[in-house]
mmCIF file of C-alpha atoms and ligand atoms in Angstrom:
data_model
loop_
_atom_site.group_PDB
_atom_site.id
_atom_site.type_symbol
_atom_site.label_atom_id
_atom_site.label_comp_id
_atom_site.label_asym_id
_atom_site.label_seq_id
_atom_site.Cartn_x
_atom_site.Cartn_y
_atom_site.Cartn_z
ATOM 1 C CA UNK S 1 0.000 0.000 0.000
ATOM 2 C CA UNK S 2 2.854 2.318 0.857
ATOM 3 C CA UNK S 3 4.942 1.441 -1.727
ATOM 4 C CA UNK S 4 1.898 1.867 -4.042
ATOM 5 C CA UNK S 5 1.693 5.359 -3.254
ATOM 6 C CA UNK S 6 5.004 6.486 -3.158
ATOM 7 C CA UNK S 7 4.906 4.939 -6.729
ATOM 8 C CA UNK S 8 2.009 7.182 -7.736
ATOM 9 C CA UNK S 9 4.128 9.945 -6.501
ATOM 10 C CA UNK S 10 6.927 9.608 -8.691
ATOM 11 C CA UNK S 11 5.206 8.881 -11.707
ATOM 12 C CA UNK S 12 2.630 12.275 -11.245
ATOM 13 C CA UNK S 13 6.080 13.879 -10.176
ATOM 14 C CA UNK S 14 7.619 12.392 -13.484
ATOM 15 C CA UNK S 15 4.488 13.288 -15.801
ATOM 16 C CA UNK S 16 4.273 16.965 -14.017
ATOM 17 C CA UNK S 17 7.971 17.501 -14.713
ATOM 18 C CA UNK S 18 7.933 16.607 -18.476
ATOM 19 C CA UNK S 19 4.564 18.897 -18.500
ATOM 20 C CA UNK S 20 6.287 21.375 -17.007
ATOM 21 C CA UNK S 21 9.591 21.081 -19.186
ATOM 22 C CA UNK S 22 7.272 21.454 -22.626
ATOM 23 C CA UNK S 23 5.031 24.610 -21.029
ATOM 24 C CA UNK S 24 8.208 26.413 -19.683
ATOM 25 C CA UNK S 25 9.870 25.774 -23.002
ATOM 26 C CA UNK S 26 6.600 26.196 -25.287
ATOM 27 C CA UNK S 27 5.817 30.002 -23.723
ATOM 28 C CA UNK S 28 7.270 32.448 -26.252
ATOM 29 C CA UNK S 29 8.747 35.082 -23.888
ATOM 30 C CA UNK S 30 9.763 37.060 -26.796
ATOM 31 C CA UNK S 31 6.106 38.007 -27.392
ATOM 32 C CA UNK S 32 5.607 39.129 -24.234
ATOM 33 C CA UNK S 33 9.029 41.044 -22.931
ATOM 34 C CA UNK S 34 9.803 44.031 -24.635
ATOM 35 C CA UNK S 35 12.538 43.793 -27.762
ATOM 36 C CA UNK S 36 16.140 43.220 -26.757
ATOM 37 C CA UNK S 37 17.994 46.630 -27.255
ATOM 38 C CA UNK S 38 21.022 45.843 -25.457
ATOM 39 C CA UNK S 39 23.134 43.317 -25.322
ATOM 40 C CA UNK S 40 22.680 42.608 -21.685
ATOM 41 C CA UNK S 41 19.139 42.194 -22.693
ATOM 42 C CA UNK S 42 19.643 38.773 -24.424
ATOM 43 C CA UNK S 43 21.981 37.047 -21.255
ATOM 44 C CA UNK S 44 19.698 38.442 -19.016
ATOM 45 C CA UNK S 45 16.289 36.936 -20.698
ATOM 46 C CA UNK S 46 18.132 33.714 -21.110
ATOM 47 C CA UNK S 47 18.277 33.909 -17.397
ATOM 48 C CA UNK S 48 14.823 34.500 -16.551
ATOM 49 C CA UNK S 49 14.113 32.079 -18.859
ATOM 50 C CA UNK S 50 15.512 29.422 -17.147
ATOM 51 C CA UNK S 51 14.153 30.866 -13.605
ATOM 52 C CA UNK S 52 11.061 30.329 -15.650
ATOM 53 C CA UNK S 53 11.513 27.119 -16.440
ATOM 54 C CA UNK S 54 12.618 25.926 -13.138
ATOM 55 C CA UNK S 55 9.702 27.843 -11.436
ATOM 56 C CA UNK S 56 7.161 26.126 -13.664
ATOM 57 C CA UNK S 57 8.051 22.658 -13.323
ATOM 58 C CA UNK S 58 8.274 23.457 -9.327
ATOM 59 C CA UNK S 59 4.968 24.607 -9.172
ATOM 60 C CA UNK S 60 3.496 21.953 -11.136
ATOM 61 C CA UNK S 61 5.292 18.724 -9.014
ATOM 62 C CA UNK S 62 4.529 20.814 -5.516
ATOM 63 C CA UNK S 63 0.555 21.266 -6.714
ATOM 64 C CA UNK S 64 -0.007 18.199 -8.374
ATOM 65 C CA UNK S 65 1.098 16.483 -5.325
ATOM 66 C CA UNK S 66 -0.874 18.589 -2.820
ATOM 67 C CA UNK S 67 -4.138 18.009 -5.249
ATOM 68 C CA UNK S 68 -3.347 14.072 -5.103
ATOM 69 C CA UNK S 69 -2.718 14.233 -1.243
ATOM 70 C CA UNK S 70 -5.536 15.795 -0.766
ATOM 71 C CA UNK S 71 -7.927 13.589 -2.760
ATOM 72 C CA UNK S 72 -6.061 10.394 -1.792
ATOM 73 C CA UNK S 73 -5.736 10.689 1.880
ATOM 74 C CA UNK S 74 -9.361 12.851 2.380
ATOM 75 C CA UNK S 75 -11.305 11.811 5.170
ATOM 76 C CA UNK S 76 -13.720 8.974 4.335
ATOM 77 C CA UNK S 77 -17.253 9.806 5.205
ATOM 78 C CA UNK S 78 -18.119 8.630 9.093
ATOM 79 C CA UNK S 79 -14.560 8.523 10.064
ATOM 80 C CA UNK S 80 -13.893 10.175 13.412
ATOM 81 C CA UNK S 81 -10.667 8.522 14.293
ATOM 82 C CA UNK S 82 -7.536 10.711 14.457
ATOM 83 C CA UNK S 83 -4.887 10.495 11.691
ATOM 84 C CA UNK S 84 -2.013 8.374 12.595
ATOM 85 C CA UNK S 85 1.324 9.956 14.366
ATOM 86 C CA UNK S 86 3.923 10.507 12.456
ATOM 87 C CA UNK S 87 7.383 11.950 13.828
ATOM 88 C CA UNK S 88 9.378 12.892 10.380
ATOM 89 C CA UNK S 89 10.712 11.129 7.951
ATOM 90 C CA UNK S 90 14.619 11.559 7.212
ATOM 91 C CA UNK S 91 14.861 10.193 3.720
ATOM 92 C CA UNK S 92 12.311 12.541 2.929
ATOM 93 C CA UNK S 93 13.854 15.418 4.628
ATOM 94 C CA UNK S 94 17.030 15.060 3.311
ATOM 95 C CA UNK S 95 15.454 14.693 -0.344
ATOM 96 C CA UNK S 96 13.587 18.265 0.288
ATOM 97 C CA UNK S 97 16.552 19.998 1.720
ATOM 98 C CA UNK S 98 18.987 18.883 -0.832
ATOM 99 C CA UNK S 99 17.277 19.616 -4.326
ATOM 100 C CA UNK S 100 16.611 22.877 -3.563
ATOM 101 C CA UNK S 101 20.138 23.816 -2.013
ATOM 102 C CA UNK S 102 21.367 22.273 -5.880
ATOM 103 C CA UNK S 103 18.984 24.177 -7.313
ATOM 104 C CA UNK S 104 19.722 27.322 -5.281
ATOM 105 C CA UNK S 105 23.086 26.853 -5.227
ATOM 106 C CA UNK S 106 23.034 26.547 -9.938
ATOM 107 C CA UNK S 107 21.000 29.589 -9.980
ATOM 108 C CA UNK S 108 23.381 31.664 -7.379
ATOM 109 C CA UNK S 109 26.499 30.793 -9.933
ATOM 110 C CA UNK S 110 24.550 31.078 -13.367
ATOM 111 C CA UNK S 111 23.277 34.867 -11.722
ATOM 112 C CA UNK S 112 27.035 35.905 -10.611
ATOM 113 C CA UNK S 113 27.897 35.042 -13.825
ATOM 114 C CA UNK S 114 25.129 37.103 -15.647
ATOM 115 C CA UNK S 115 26.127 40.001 -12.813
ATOM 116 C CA UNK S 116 29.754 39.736 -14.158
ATOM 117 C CA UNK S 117 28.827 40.080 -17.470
ATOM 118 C CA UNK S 118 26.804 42.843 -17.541
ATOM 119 C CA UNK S 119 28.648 44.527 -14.784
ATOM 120 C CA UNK S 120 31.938 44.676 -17.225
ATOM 121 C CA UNK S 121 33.408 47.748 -17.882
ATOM 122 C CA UNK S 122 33.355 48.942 -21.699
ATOM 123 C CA UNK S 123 36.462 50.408 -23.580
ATOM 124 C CA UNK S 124 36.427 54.590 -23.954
ATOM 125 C CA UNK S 125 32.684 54.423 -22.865
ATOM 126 C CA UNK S 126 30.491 57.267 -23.266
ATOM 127 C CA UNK S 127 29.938 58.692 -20.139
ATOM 128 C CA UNK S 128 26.590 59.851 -19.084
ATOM 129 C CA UNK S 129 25.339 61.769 -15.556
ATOM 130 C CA UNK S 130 21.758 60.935 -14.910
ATOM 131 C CA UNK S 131 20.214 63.541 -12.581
ATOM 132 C CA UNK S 132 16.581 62.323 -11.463
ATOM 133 C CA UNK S 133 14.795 65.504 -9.868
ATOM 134 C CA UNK S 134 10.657 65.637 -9.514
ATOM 135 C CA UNK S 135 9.747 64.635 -11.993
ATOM 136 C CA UNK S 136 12.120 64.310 -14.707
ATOM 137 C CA UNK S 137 15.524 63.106 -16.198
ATOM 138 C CA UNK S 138 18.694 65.115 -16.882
ATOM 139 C CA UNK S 139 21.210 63.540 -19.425
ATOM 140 C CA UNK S 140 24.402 65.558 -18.767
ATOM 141 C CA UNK S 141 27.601 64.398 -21.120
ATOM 142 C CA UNK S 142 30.340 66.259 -19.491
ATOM 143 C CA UNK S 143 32.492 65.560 -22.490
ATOM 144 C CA UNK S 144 30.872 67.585 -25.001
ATOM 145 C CA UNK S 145 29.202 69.895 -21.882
ATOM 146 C CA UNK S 146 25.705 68.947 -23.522
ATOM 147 C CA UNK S 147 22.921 68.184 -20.892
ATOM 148 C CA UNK S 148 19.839 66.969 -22.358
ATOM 149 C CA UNK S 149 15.981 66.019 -21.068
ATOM 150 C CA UNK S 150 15.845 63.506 -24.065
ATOM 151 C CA UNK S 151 18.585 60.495 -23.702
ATOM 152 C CA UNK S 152 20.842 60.272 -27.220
ATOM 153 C CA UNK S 153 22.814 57.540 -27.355
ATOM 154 C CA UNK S 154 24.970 55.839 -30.152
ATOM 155 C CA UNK S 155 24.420 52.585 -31.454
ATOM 156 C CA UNK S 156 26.941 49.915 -30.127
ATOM 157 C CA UNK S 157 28.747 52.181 -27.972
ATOM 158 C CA UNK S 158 29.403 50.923 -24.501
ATOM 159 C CA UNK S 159 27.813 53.476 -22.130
ATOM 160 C CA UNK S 160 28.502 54.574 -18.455
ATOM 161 C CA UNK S 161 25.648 55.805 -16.535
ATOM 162 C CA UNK S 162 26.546 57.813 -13.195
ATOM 163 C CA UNK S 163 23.013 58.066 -11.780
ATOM 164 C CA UNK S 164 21.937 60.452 -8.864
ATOM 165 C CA UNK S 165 18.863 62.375 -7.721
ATOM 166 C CA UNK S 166 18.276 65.994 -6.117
ATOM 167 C CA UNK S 167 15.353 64.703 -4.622
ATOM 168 C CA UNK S 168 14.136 61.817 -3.264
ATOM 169 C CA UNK S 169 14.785 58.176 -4.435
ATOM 170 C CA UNK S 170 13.952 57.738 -7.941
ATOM 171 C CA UNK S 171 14.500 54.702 -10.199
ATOM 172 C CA UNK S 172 16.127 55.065 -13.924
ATOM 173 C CA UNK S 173 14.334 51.952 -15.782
ATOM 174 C CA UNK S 174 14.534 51.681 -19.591
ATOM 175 C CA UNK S 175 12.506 48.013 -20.295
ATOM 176 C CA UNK S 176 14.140 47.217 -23.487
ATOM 177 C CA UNK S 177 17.570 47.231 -22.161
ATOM 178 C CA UNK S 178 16.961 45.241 -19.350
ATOM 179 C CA UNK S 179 18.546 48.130 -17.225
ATOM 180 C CA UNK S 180 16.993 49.469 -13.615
ATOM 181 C CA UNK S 181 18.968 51.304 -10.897
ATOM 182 C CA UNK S 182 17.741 53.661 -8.457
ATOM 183 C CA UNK S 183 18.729 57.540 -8.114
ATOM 184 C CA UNK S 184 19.446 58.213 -4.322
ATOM 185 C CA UNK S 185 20.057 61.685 -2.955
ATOM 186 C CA UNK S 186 23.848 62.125 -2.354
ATOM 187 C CA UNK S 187 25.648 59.052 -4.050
ATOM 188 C CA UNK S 188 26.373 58.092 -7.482
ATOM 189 C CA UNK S 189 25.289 54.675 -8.939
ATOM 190 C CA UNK S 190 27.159 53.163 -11.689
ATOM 191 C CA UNK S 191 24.998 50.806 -14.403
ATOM 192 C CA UNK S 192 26.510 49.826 -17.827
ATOM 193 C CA UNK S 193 24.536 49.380 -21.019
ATOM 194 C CA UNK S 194 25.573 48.923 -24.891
ATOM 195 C CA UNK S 195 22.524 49.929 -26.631
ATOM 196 C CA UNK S 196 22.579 47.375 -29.991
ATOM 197 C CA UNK S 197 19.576 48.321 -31.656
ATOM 198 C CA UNK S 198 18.328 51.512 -33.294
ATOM 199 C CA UNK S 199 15.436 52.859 -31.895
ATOM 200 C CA UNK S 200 13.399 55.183 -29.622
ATOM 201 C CA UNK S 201 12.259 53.959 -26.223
ATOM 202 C CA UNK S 202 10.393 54.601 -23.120
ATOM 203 C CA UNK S 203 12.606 55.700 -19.955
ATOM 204 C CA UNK S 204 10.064 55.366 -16.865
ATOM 205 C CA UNK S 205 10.526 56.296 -13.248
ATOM 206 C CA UNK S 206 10.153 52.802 -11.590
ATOM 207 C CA UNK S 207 10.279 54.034 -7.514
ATOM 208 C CA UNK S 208 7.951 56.094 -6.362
ATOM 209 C CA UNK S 209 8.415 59.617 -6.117
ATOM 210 C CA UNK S 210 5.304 61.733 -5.593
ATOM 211 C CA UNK S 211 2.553 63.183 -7.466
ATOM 212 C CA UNK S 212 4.032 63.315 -10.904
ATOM 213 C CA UNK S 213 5.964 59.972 -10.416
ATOM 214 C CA UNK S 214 3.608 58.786 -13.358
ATOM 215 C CA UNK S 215 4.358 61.485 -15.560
ATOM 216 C CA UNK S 216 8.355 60.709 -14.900
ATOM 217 C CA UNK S 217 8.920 59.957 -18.073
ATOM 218 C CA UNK S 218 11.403 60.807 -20.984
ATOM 219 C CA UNK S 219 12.672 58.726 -24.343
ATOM 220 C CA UNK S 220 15.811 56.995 -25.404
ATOM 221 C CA UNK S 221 16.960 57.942 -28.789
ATOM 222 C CA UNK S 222 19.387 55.081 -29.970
ATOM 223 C CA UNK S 223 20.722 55.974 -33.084
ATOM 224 C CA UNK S 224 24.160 55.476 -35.337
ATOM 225 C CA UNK S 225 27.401 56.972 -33.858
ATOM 226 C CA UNK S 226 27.056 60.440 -36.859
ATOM 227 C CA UNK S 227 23.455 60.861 -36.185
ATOM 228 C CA UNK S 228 24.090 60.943 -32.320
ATOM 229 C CA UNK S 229 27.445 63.210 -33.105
ATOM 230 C CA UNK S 230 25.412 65.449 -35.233
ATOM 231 C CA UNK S 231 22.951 65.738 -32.128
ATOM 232 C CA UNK S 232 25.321 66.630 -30.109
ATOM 233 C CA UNK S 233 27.019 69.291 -31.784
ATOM 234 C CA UNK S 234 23.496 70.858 -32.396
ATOM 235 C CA UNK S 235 22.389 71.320 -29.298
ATOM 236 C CA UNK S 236 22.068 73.684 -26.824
ATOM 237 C CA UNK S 237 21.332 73.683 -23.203
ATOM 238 C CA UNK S 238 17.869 72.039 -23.494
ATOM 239 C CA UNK S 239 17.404 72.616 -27.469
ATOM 240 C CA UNK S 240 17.502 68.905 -27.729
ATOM 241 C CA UNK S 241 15.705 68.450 -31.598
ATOM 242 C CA UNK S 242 15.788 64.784 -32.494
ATOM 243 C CA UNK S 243 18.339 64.065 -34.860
ATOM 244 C CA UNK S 244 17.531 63.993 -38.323
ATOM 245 C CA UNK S 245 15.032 66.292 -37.989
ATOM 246 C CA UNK S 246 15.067 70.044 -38.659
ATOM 247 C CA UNK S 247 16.036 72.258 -35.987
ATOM 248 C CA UNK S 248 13.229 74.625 -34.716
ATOM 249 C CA UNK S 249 12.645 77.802 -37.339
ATOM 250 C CA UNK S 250 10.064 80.395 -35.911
ATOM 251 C CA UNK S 251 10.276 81.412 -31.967
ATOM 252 C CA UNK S 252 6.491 79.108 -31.766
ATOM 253 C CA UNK S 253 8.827 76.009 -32.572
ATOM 254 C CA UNK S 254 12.136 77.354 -30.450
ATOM 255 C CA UNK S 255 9.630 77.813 -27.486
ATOM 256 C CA UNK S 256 7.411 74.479 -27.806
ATOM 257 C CA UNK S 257 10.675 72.753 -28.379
ATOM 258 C CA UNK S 258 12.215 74.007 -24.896
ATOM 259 C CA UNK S 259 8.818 73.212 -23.188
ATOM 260 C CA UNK S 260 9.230 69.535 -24.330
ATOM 261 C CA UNK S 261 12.816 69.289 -23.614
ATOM 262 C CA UNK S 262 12.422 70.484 -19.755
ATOM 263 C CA UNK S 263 10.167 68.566 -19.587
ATOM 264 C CA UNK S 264 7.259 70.861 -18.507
ATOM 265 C CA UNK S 265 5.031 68.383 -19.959
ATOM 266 C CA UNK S 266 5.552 65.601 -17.324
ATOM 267 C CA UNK S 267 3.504 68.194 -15.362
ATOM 268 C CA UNK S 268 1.260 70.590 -17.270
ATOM 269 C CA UNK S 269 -1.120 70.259 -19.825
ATOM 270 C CA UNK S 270 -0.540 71.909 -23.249
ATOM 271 C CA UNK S 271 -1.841 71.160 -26.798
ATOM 272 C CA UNK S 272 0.557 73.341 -28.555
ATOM 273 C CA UNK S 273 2.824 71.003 -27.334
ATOM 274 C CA UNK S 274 1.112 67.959 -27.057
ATOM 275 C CA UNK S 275 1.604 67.846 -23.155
ATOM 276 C CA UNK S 276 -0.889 65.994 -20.620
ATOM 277 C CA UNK S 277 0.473 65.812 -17.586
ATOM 278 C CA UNK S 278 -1.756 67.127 -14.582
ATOM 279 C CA UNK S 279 0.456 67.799 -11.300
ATOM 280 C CA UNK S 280 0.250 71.321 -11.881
ATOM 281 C CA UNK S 281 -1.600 73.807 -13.707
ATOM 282 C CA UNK S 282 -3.384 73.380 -17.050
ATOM 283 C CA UNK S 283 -1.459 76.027 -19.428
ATOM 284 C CA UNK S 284 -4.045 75.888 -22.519
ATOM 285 C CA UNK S 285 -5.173 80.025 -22.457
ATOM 286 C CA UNK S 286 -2.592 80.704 -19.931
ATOM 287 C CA UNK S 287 -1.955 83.669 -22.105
ATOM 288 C CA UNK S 288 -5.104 85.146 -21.322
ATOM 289 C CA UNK S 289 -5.681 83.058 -17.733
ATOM 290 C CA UNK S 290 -2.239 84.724 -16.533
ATOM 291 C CA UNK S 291 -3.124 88.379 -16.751
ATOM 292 C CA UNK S 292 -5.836 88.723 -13.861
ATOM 293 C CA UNK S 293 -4.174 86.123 -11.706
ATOM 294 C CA UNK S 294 -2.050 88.411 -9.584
ATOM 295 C CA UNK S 295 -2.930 92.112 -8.926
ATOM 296 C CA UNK S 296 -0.426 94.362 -10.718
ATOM 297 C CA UNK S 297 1.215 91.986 -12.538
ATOM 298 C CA UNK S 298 0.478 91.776 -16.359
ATOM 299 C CA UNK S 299 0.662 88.148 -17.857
ATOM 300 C CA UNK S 300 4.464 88.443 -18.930
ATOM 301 C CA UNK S 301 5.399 89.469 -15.507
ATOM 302 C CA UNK S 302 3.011 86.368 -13.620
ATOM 303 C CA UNK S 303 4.319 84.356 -16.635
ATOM 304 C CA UNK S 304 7.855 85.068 -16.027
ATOM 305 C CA UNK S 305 7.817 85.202 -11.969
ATOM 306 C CA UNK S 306 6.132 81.687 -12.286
ATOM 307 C CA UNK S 307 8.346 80.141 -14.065
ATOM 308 C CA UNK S 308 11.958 81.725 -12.314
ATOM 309 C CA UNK S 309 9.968 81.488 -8.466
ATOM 310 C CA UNK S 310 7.204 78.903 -9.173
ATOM 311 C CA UNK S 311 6.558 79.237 -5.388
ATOM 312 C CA UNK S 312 5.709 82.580 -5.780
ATOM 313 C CA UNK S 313 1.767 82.036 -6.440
ATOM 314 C CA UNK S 314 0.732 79.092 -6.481
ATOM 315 C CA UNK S 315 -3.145 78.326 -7.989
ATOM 316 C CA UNK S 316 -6.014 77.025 -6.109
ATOM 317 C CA UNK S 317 -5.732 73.126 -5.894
ATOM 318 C CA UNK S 318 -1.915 72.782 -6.410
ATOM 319 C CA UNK S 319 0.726 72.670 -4.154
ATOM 320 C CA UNK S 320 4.124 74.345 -3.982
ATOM 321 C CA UNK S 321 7.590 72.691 -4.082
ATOM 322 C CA UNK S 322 7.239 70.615 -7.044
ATOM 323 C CA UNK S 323 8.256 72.870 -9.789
ATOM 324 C CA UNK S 324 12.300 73.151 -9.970
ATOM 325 C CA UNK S 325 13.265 76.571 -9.049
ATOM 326 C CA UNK S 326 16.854 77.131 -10.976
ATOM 327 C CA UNK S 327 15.609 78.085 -14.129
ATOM 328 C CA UNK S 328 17.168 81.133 -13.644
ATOM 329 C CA UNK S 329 20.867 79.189 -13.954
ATOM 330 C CA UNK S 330 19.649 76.581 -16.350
ATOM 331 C CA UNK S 331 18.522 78.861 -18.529
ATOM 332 C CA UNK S 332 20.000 81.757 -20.949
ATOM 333 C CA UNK S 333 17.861 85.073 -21.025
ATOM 334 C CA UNK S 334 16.871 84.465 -24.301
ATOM 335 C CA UNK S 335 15.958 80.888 -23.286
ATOM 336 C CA UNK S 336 13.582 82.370 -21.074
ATOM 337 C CA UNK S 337 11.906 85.190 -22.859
ATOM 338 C CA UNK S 338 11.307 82.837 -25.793
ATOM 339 C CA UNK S 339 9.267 80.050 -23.319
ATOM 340 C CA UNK S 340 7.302 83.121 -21.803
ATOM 341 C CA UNK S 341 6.706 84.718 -25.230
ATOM 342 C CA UNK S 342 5.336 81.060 -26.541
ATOM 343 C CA UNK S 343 3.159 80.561 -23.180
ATOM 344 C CA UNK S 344 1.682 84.484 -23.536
ATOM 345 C CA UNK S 345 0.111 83.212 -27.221
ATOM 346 C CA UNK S 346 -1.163 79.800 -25.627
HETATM 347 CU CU1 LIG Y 401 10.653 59.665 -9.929
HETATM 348 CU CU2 LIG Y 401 8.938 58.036 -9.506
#
């Protein structure tokens, strides 16, 4: 009888095993990951691949057997006796708390490995400061003295990120290359990517941050090495026009293209510039709106105070100390009058 039953055990162990072999190797993770754009992307799928497969067939050995336990050994109907003692069973023990050490102990190795991998330093890398503030990115290259709200980076080039925040903790994720690290307040974290695939994609604030931690987004513009060196001589403080594109002719495009690149839309809404973001004030008719907010101020002066002290008056509903307050340094003079000229004919 007991033999019988250990028997039954092994072979649903056996057929649950080779089920869960065939479903763990069936799923098609490449459907549902985002594409591989770096090439710690590929090591590190293959890795949760197999974490994947190992997880599946566990689950399916440790339910199937709870599902036959239960059914074989249920109470019978009547039965009011108690179950019979039992005080342990070493071979069993010993069974439980060895495959899983082996199996712990493969996937601690195989993970160093992957760590060491990724973690390896890249020949003349492009060096990049990441500065998370609420609630958006800052792509500094102190090479070329460029800083940037949009991230440009060149195909195939080994990159080192040196990631900080002003703020509070933030978190610098970018899906498709497998990459997230957080931005702490006073220390610099390394991470090191080689982007190896053309393309534009989503950077996301993945810790949160507070009210606009949503809206903490920006875009990673991989591109080849003269399209990102062409970028990089064009631009200006936050003039960041996507390469291969025209720079910005009248002062409507200079001015919606400096909204965009400090990222004003994380917070405000705009049509003109195709902004959404709702952690502070609507700016559609702020032209007109900003003229009878503040007695004796016309709507330059509001419009200009607001955006230098953006503590100064704050509208009903929103709160204060969200905005970043050195636009004053970031920006030149003529930076400035051209965003307050292009909010004064929103
Ligand atoms: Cu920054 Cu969430």
């Amino acid at each position: 009888m007991r033999e019988r039953t250990i028997l039954t055990v092994i072979v649903i162990s056996l057929v649950l095993i080779a089920i869960g072999y065939l479903v763990a190797t069936q799923i098609d993770l490449s459907a549902l990951l985002p594409v591989q754009a770096s090439s710690r992307s590929v090591i590190v799928d293959q890795l949760f691949r197999i974490l994947m497969g190992i997880a599946t067939v566990i689950f399916l050995v440790v339910e199937g057997a709870l599902i036959y336990a239960v059914i074989r050994f249920r109470k019978a109907p009547g039965d009011e006796s108690d179950a019979a003692p039992i005080h342990g069973n070493n071979a069993l023990e010993i069974i439980w708390t060895f495959i899983p050490a082996v199996i712990v102990a493969v996937i601690g190795v195989y993970s160093y490995q992957v760590l060491t991998e990724i973690e390896r330093p890249g020949e003349e890398p492009l060096v990049v400061e990441v500065t998370a503030r609420q609630f958006f990115w800052e792509f500094y290259y102190p090479e070329a003295d460029v800083s940037s709200q949009i991230l440009h980076l060149p195909l195939g080039k080994t990159v080192h990120f040196q990631i900080t925040s002003e703020d509070v903790i933030h978190s610098f994720w970018v899906p498709e290359f497998r990459v997230k690290q957080d931005a702490t307040p006073g220390q610099i974290s390394e991470l090191i990517v080689t982007p190896t695939k053309v393309g534009r994609y989503p950077i996301r604030c993945a810790e949160l941050c507070g009210p606009g931690h949503a809206a903490m987004t920006s875009e990673v513009v991989v591109e080849e090495q003269a399209d990102f060196e062409r970028w990089l001589r064009g631009d200006i403080v936050a003039g960041a026009t996507p390469a291969g594109q025209a720079q910005p002719e009248s002062a409507d495009q200079t001015g919606r293209a400096l909204f965009v690149d400090l990222g004003c839309s994380a917070c405000h809404s705009l049509q003109n510039a195709g902004a959404t973001g709702i952690v502070g004030p609507a700016l559609d008719g702020i032209g007109q709106a900003a003229a009878g907010r503040v007695a004796d101020l016309d709507a330059e002066e509001y419009l200009r105070q607001s955006l230098l002290e953006p503590d100064a008056h704050i509208v009903d509903g929103f709160t204060g100390n969200l905005m970043p307050n050195d636009y004053d340094e970031r920006l030149s003079e003529e930076q400035i009058s051209t965003l307050v000229d292009y909010l004064l004919d929103q």
